[in-house]
mmCIF file of C-alpha atoms and ligand atoms in Angstrom:
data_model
loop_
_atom_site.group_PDB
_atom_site.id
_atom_site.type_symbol
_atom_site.label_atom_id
_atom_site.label_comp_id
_atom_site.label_asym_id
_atom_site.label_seq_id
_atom_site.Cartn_x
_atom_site.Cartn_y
_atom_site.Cartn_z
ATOM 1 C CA UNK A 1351 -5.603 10.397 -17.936
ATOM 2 C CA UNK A 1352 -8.291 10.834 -15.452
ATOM 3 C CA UNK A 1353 -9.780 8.495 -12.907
ATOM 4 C CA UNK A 1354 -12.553 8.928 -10.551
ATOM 5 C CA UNK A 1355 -12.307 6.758 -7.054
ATOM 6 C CA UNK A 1356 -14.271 6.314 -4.204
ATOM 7 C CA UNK A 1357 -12.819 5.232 -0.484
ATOM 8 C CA UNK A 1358 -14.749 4.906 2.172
ATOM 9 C CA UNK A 1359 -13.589 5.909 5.846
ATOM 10 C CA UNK A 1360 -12.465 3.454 8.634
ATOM 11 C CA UNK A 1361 -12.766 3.414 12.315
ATOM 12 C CA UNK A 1362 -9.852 2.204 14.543
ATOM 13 C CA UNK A 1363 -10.428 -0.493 17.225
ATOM 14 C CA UNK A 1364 -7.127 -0.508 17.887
ATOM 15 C CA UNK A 1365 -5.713 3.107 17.233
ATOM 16 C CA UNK A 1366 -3.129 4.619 15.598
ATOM 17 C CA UNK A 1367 -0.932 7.355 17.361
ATOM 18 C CA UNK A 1368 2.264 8.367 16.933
ATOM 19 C CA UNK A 1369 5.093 8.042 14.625
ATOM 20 C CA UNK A 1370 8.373 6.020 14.202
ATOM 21 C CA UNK A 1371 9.271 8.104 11.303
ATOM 22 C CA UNK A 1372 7.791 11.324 10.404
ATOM 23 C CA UNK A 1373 9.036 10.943 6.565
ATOM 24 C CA UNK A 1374 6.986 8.080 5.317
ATOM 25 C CA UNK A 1375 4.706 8.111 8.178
ATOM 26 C CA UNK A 1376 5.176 4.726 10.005
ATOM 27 C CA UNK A 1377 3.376 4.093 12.969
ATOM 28 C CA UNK A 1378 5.009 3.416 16.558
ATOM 29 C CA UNK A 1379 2.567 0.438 16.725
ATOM 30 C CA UNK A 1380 -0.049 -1.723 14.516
ATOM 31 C CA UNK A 1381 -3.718 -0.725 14.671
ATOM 32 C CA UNK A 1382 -6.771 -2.640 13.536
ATOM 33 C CA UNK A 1383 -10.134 -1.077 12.225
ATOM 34 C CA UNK A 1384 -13.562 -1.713 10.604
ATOM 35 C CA UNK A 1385 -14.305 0.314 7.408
ATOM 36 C CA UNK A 1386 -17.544 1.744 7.534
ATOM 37 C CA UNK A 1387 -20.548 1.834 4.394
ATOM 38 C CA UNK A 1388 -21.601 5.070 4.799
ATOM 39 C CA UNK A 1389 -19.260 7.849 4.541
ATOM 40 C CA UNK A 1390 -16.621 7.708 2.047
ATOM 41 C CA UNK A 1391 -14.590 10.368 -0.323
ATOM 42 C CA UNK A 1392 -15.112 10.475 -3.923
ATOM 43 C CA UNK A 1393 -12.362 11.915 -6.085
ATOM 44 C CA UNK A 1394 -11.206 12.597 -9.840
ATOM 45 C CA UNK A 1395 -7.591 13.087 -10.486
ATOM 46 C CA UNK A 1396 -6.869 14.448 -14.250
ATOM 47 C CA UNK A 1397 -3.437 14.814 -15.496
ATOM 48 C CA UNK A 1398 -2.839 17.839 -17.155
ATOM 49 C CA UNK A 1399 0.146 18.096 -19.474
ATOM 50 C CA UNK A 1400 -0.411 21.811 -20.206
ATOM 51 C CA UNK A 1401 -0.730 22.509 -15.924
ATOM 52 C CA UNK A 1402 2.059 23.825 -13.882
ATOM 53 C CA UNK A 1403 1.293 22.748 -10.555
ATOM 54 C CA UNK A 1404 -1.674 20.574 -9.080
ATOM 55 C CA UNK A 1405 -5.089 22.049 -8.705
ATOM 56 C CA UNK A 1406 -6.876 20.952 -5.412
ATOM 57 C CA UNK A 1407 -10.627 21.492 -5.157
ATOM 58 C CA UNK A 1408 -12.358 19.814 -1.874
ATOM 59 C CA UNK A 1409 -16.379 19.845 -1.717
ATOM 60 C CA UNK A 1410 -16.575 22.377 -4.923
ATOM 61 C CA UNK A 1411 -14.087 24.802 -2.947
ATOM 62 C CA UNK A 1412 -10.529 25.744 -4.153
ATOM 63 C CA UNK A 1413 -7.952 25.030 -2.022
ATOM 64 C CA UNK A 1414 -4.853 26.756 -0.670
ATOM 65 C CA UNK A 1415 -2.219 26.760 2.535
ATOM 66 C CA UNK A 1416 -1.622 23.995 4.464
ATOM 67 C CA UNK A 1417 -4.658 21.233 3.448
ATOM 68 C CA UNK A 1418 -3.304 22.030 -0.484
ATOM 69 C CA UNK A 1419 0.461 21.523 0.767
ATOM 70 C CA UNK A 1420 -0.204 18.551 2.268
ATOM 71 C CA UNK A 1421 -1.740 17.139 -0.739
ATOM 72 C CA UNK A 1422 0.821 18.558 -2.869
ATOM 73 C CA UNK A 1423 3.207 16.732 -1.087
ATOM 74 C CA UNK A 1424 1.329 13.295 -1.582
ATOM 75 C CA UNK A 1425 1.091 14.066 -5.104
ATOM 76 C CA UNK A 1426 4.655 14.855 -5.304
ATOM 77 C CA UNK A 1427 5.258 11.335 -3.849
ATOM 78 C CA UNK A 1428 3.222 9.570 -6.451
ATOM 79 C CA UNK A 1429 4.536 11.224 -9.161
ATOM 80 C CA UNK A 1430 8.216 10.306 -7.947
ATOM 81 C CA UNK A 1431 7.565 6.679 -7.241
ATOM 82 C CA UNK A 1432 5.636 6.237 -10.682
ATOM 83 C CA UNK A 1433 7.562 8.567 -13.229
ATOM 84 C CA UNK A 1434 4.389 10.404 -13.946
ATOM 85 C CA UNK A 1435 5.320 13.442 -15.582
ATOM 86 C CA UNK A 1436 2.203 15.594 -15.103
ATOM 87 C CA UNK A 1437 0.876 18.010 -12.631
ATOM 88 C CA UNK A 1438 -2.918 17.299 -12.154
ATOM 89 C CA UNK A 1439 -6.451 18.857 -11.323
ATOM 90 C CA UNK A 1440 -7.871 17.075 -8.263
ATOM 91 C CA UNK A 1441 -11.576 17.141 -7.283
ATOM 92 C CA UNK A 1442 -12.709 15.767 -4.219
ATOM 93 C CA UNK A 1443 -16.115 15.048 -2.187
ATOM 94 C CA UNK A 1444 -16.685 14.179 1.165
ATOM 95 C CA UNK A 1445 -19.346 12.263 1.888
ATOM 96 C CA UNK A 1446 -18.632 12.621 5.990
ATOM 97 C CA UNK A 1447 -17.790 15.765 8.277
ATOM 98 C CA UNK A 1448 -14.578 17.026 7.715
ATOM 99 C CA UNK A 1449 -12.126 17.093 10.264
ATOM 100 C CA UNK A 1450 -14.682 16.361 13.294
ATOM 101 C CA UNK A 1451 -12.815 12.956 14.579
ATOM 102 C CA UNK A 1452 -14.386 10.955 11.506
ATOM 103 C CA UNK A 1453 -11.460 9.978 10.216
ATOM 104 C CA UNK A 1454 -11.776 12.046 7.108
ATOM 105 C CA UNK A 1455 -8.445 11.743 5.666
ATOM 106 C CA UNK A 1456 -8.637 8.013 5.838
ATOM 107 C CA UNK A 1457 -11.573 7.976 2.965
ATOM 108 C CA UNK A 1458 -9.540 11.031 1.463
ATOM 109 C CA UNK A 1459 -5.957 9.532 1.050
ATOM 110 C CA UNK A 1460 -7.201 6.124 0.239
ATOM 111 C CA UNK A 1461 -9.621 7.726 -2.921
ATOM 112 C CA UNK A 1462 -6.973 9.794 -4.148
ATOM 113 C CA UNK A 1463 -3.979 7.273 -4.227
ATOM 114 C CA UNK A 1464 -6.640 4.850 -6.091
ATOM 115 C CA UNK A 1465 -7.266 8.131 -8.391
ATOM 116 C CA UNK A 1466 -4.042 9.224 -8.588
ATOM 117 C CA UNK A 1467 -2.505 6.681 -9.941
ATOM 118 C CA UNK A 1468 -4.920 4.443 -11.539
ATOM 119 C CA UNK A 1469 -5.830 7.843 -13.788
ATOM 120 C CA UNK A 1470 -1.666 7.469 -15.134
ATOM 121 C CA UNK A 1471 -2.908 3.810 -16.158
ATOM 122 C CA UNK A 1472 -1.046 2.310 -13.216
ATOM 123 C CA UNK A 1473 -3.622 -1.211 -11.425
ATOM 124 C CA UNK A 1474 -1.382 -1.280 -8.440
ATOM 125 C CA UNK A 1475 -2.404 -4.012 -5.833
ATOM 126 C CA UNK A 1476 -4.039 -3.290 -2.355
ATOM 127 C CA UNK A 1477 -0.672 -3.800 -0.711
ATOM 128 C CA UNK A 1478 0.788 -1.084 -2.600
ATOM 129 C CA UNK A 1479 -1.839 1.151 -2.423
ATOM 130 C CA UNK A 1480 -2.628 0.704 1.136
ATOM 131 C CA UNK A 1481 1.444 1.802 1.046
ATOM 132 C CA UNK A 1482 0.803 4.547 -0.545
ATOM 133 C CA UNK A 1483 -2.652 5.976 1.140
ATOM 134 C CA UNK A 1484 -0.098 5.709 4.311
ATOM 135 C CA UNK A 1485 2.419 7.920 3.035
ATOM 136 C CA UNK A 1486 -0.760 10.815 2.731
ATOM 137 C CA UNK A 1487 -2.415 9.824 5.918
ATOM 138 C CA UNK A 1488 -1.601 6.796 8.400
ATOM 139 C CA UNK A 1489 -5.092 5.905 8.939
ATOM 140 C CA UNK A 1490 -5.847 5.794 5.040
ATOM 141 C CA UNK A 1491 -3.631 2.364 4.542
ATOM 142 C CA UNK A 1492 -6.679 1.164 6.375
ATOM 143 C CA UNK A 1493 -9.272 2.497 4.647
ATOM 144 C CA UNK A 1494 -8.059 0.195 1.404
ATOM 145 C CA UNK A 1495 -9.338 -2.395 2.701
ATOM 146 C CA UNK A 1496 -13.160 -3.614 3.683
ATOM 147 C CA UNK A 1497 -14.408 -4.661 7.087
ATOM 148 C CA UNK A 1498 -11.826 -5.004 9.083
ATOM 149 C CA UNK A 1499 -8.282 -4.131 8.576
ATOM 150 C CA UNK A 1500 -4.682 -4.884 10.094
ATOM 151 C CA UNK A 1501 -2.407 -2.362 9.598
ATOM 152 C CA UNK A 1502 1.082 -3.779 9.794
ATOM 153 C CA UNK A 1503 3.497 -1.333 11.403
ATOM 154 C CA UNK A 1504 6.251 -2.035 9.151
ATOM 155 C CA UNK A 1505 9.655 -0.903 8.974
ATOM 156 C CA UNK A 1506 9.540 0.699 5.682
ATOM 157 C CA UNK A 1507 7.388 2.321 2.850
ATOM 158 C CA UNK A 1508 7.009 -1.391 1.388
ATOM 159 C CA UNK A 1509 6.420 -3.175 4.416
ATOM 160 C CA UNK A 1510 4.145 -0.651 6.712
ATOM 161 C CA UNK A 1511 0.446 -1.424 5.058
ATOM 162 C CA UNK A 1512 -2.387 -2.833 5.770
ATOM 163 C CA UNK A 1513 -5.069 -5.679 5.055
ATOM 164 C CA UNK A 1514 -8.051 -7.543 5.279
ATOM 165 C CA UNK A 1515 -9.160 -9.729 8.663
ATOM 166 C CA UNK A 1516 -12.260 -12.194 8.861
ATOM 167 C CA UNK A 1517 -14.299 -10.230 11.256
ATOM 168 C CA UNK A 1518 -17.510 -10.553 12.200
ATOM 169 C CA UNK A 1519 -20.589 -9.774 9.323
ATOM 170 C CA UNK A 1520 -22.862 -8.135 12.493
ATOM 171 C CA UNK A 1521 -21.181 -5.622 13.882
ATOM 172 C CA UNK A 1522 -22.122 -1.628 13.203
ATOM 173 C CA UNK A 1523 -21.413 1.739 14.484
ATOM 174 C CA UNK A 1524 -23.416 4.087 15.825
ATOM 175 C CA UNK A 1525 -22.000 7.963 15.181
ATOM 176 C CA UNK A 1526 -22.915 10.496 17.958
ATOM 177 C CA UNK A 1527 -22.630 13.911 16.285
ATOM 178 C CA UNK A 1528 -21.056 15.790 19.131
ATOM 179 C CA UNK A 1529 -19.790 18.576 17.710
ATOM 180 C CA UNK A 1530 -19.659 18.679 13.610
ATOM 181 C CA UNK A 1531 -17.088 21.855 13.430
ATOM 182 C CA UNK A 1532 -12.971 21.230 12.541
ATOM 183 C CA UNK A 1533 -10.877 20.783 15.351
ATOM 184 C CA UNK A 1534 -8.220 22.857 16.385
ATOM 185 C CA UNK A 1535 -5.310 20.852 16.283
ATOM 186 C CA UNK A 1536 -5.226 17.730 13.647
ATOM 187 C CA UNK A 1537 -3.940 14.587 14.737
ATOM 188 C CA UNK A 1538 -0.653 14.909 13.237
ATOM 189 C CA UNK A 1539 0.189 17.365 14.922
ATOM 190 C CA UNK A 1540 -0.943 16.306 18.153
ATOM 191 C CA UNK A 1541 0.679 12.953 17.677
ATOM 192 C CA UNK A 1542 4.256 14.617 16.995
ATOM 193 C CA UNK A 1543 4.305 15.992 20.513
ATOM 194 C CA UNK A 1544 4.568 12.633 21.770
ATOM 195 C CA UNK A 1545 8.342 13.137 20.554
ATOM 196 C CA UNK A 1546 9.215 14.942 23.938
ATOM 197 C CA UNK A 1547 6.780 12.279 26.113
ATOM 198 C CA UNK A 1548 9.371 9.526 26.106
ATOM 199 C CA UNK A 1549 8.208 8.080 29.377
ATOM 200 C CA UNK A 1550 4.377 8.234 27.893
ATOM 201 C CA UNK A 1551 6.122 6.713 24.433
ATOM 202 C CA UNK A 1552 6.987 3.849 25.785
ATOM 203 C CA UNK A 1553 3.939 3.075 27.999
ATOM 204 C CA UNK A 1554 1.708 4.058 24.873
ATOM 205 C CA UNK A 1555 3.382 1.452 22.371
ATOM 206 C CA UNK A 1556 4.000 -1.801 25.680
ATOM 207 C CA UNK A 1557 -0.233 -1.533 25.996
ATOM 208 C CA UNK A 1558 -1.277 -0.851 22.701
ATOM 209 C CA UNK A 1559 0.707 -4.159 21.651
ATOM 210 C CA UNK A 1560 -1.034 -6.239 24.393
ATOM 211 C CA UNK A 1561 -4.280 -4.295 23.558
ATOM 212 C CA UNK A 1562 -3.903 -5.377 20.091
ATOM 213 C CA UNK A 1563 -2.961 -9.049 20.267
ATOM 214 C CA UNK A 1564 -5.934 -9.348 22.460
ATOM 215 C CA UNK A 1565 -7.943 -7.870 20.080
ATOM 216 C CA UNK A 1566 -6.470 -9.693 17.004
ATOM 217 C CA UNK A 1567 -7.334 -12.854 19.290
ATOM 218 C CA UNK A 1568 -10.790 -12.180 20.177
ATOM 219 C CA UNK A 1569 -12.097 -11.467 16.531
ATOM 220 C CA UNK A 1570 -10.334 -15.033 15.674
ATOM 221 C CA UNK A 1571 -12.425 -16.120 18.338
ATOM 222 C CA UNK A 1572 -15.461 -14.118 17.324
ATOM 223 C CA UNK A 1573 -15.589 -12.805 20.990
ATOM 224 C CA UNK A 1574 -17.754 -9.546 20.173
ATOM 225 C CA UNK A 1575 -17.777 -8.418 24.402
ATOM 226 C CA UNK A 1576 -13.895 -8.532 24.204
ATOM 227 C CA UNK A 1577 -13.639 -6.563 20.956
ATOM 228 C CA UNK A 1578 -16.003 -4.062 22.311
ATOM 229 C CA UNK A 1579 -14.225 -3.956 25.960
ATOM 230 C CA UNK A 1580 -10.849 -4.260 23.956
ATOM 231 C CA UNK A 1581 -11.637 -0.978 21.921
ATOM 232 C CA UNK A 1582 -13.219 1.133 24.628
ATOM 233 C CA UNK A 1583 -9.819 0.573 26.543
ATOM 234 C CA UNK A 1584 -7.928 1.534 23.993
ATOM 235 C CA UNK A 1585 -9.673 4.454 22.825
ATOM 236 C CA UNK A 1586 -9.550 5.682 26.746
ATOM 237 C CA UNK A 1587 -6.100 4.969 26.693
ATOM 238 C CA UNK A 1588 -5.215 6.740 23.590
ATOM 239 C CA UNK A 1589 -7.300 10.162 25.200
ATOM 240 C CA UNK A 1590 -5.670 9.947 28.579
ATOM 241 C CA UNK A 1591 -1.998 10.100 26.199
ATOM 242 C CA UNK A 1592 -3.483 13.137 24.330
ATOM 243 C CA UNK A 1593 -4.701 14.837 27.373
ATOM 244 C CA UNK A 1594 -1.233 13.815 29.091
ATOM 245 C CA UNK A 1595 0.467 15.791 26.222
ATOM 246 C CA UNK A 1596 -1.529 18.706 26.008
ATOM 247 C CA UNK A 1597 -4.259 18.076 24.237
ATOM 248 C CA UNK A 1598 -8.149 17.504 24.840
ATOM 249 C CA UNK A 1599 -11.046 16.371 21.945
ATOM 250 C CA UNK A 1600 -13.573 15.002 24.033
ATOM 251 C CA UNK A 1601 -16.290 17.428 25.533
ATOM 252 C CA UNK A 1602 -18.495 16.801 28.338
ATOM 253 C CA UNK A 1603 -21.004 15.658 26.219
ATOM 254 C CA UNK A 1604 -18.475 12.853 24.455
ATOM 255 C CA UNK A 1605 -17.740 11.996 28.182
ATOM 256 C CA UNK A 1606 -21.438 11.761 28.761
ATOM 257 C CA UNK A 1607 -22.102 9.372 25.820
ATOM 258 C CA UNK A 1608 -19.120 7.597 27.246
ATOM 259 C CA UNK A 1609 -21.009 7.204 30.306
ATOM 260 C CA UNK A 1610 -24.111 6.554 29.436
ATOM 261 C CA UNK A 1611 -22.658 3.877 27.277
ATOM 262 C CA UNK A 1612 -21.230 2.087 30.216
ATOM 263 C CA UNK A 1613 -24.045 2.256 31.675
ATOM 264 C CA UNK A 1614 -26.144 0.562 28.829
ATOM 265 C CA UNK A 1615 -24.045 -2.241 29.654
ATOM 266 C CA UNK A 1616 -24.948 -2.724 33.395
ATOM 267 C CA UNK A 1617 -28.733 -3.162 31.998
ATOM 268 C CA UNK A 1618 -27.675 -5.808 29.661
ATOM 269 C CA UNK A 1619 -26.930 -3.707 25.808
ATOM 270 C CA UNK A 1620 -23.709 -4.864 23.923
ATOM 271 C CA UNK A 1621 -22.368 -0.922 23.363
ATOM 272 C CA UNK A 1622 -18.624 -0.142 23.664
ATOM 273 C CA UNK A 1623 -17.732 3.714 23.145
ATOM 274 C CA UNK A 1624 -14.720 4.694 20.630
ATOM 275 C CA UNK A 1625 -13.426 8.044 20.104
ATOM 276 C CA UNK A 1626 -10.752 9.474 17.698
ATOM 277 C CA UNK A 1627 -9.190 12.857 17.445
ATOM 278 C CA UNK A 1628 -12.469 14.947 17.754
ATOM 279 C CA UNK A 1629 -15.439 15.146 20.447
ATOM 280 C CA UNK A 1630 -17.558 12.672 18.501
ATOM 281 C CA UNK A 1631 -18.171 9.183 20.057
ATOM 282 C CA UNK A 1632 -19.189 5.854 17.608
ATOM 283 C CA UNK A 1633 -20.816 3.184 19.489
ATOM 284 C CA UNK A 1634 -19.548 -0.690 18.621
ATOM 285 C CA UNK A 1635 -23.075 -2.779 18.795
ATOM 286 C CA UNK A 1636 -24.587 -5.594 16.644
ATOM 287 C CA UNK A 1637 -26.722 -4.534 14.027
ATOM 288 C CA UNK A 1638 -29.685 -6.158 15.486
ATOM 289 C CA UNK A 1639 -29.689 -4.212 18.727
ATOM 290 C CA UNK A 1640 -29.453 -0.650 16.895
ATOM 291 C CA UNK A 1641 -33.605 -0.422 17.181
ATOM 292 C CA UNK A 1642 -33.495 -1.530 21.176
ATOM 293 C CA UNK A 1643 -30.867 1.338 22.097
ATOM 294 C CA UNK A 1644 -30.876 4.112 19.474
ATOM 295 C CA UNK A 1645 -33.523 6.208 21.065
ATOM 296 C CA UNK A 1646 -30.760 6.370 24.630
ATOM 297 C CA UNK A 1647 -28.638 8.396 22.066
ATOM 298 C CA UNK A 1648 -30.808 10.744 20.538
HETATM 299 O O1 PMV B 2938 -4.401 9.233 9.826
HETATM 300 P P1 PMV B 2938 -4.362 10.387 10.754
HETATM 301 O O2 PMV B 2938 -3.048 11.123 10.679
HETATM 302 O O3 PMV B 2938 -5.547 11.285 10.572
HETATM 303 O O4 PMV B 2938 -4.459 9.823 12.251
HETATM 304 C C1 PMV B 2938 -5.568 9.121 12.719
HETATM 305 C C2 PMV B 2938 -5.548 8.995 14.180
HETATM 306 C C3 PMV B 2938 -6.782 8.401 14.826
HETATM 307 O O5 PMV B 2938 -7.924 8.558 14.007
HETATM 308 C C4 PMV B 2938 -7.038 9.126 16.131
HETATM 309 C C5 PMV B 2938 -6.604 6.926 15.163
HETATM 310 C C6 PMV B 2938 -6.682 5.944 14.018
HETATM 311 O O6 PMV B 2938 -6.013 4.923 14.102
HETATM 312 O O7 PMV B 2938 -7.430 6.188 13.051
#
C-alpha cells in the first residue's frame, strides 16, 4: 500500500481564475496550458492501517496548519470517493520554488492523486485523475496531462477535467526568477474575492472565452505569434483583475521583464511574457531562439 508518483508542473496560456463552485473547485471558465520538463513534485503515499490521521511531510519538513489542512482535506476526498479505509503517511518533494507563482500545487496535487490512489491499488484513467488533482488544486487537472492541456470547465466533479491538445513540439519557457520567497496571499484566496467583483466577474469570464477560442484556434493552426500575443493578453488581463480586487504579484522588476520583452519583439525575437500568481515572469519562445535572447534576461 504505498506508491511513489511524480507530476510535473504546468504553465497556463490561458489562465485559470476564479470559481463557479468553491466545493469541488470548478472554474468560472476553461484554461489551456503547456506542462513543463523541468520542475515537477515527487511523492510517496503509504497507507497505514495502524495511523490515526494522515502524516504530511513536504521537502523532509513536517507539516502542520493550513498547507496540512488543505491536504487533509484532499485526502479525505479520496478516501470517500474510493472506500479506502486508511489514514496515510505522505512524503513529498518539490523539485520547483514553492509558492513563488510556479504553479507549485499543480505538480503537487497531480503527484499525490496519482500516489494516493494508485498506492490503494486503484489504475484510474487520466480523466479521472485529472478530476481528482482538480478537487486539491484547479491548476493540477492540468498538470495530468503532457504538453499542452485543455481544461474543460465542466459542470461537475465528473465533467470539469482536463486533457491533452496537439501543440506545437518547439515551444519552451524561459523562467525569470524574480523573487523566489512565498507570497502573501495564495491564489485561492485571492481568486475568492472576485465573489463581491460581479461587474469584474462577468468581464473576466466574456474575454477569457474569446481569449481562449482564439487560442484553441491558433495552436490548430500552429500560429506560434498568436499563441504568444494570445497569452501575454491574457496573463495582463488576469493581473489588471487581481490588482482591480486588491491584490498585486508583479514587482517592478516582473513589469520590467514585461517590458523588455515587448521590446524584444520590436527588434524581431518571438518572446511573449506570462505571469501567474507571484512576481516571476516565464517567457513563451521557440527552443531554437533561447541562445539568441537568453543573455537580455540575465
Ligand atoms: O490551482 P491554483 O488554485 O493554484 O490556481 C492557479 C492560478 C494561476 O496559476 C494563476 C493560473 C492557472 O491557470 O494556473
Amino acid at each position: 500500500m504505498k506508491k511513489t508518483a511524480k507530476a510535473h508542473v504546468n504553465i497556463a496560456l490561458i489562465k485559470y481564475w476564479g470559481k463557479k463552485d468553491k466545493k469541488w473547485n470548478l472554474p468560472l471558465t476553461s484554461s489551456l496550458s503547456f506542462t513543463v520538463d523541468k520542475f515537477y513534485t515527487k511523492t510517496t503515499v503509504e497507507y497505514k492501517p495502524l495511523l490515526t490521521e494522515d502524516h504530511l511531510y513536504i521537502d523532509d519538513k513536517f507539516i502542520t496548519g493550513v498547507e496540512y489542512d488543505r491536504v487533509k482535506q484532499f485526502m479525505d476526498m479520496v478516501r470517500h470517493l474510493y472506500n479506502i479505509p486508511y489514514f496515510a503517511e505522505i512524503v513529498s518533494y518539490n523539485f520547483v520554488p514553492k509558492k513563488a507563482g510556479i504553479a507549485s500545487s499543480s505538480s503537487a496535487f497531480a503527484a499525490l492523486a496519482l500516489a494516493a490512489t494508485s498506492a490503494f491499488g486503484l489504475e484510474l484513467d487520466k480523466k479521472a485523475l485529472s478530476a481528482l488533482a482538480r478537487y486539491g488544486s484547479g491548476s493540477a487537472s492540468r498538470s495530468i496531462c503532457n504538453g499542452f492541456a485543455v481544461w474543460h470547465e465542466g459542470y461537475d466533479h465528473i465533467s470539469s477535467y482536463a486533457e491533452e491538445i496537439e501543440g506545437f513540439d518547439d515551444m519552451a519557457l524561459l523562467v525569470c526568477m524574480v523573487n523566489q520567497n512565498e507570497k502573501k496571499v495564495d491564489s485561492r484566496t485571492a481568486m475568492n474575492v472576485l465573489e463581491i467583483y460581479p461587474q469584474y466577474k462577468e468581464d473576466w469570464i466574456t474575454k477569457t472565452n474569446i481569449l481562449f477560442n482564439d487560442m484553441i484556434h491558433a495552436i490548430q493552426i500552429k500560429d506560434f505569434v498568436k499563441v504568444g500575443i494570445t497569452a501575454e493578453t491574457h496573463a495582463e488581463l488576469m493581473h489588471q483583475l487581481i490588482e482591480n480586487t486588491g491584490n498585486t504579484y508583479l514587482t517592478d522588476v516582473s513589469r520590467e521583464i514585461i517590458e523588455l520583452t515587448k521590446w524584444l519583439r520590436t527588434q524581431g525575437y518571438l518572446v511573449y511574457a506570462t505571469m501567474d500568481a507571484g512576481p516571476n515572469v516565464k517567457i513563451i519562445l521557440r527552443k531554437d531562439s533561447i541562445k539568441d535572447v537568453i543573455s537580455y534576461y540575465e
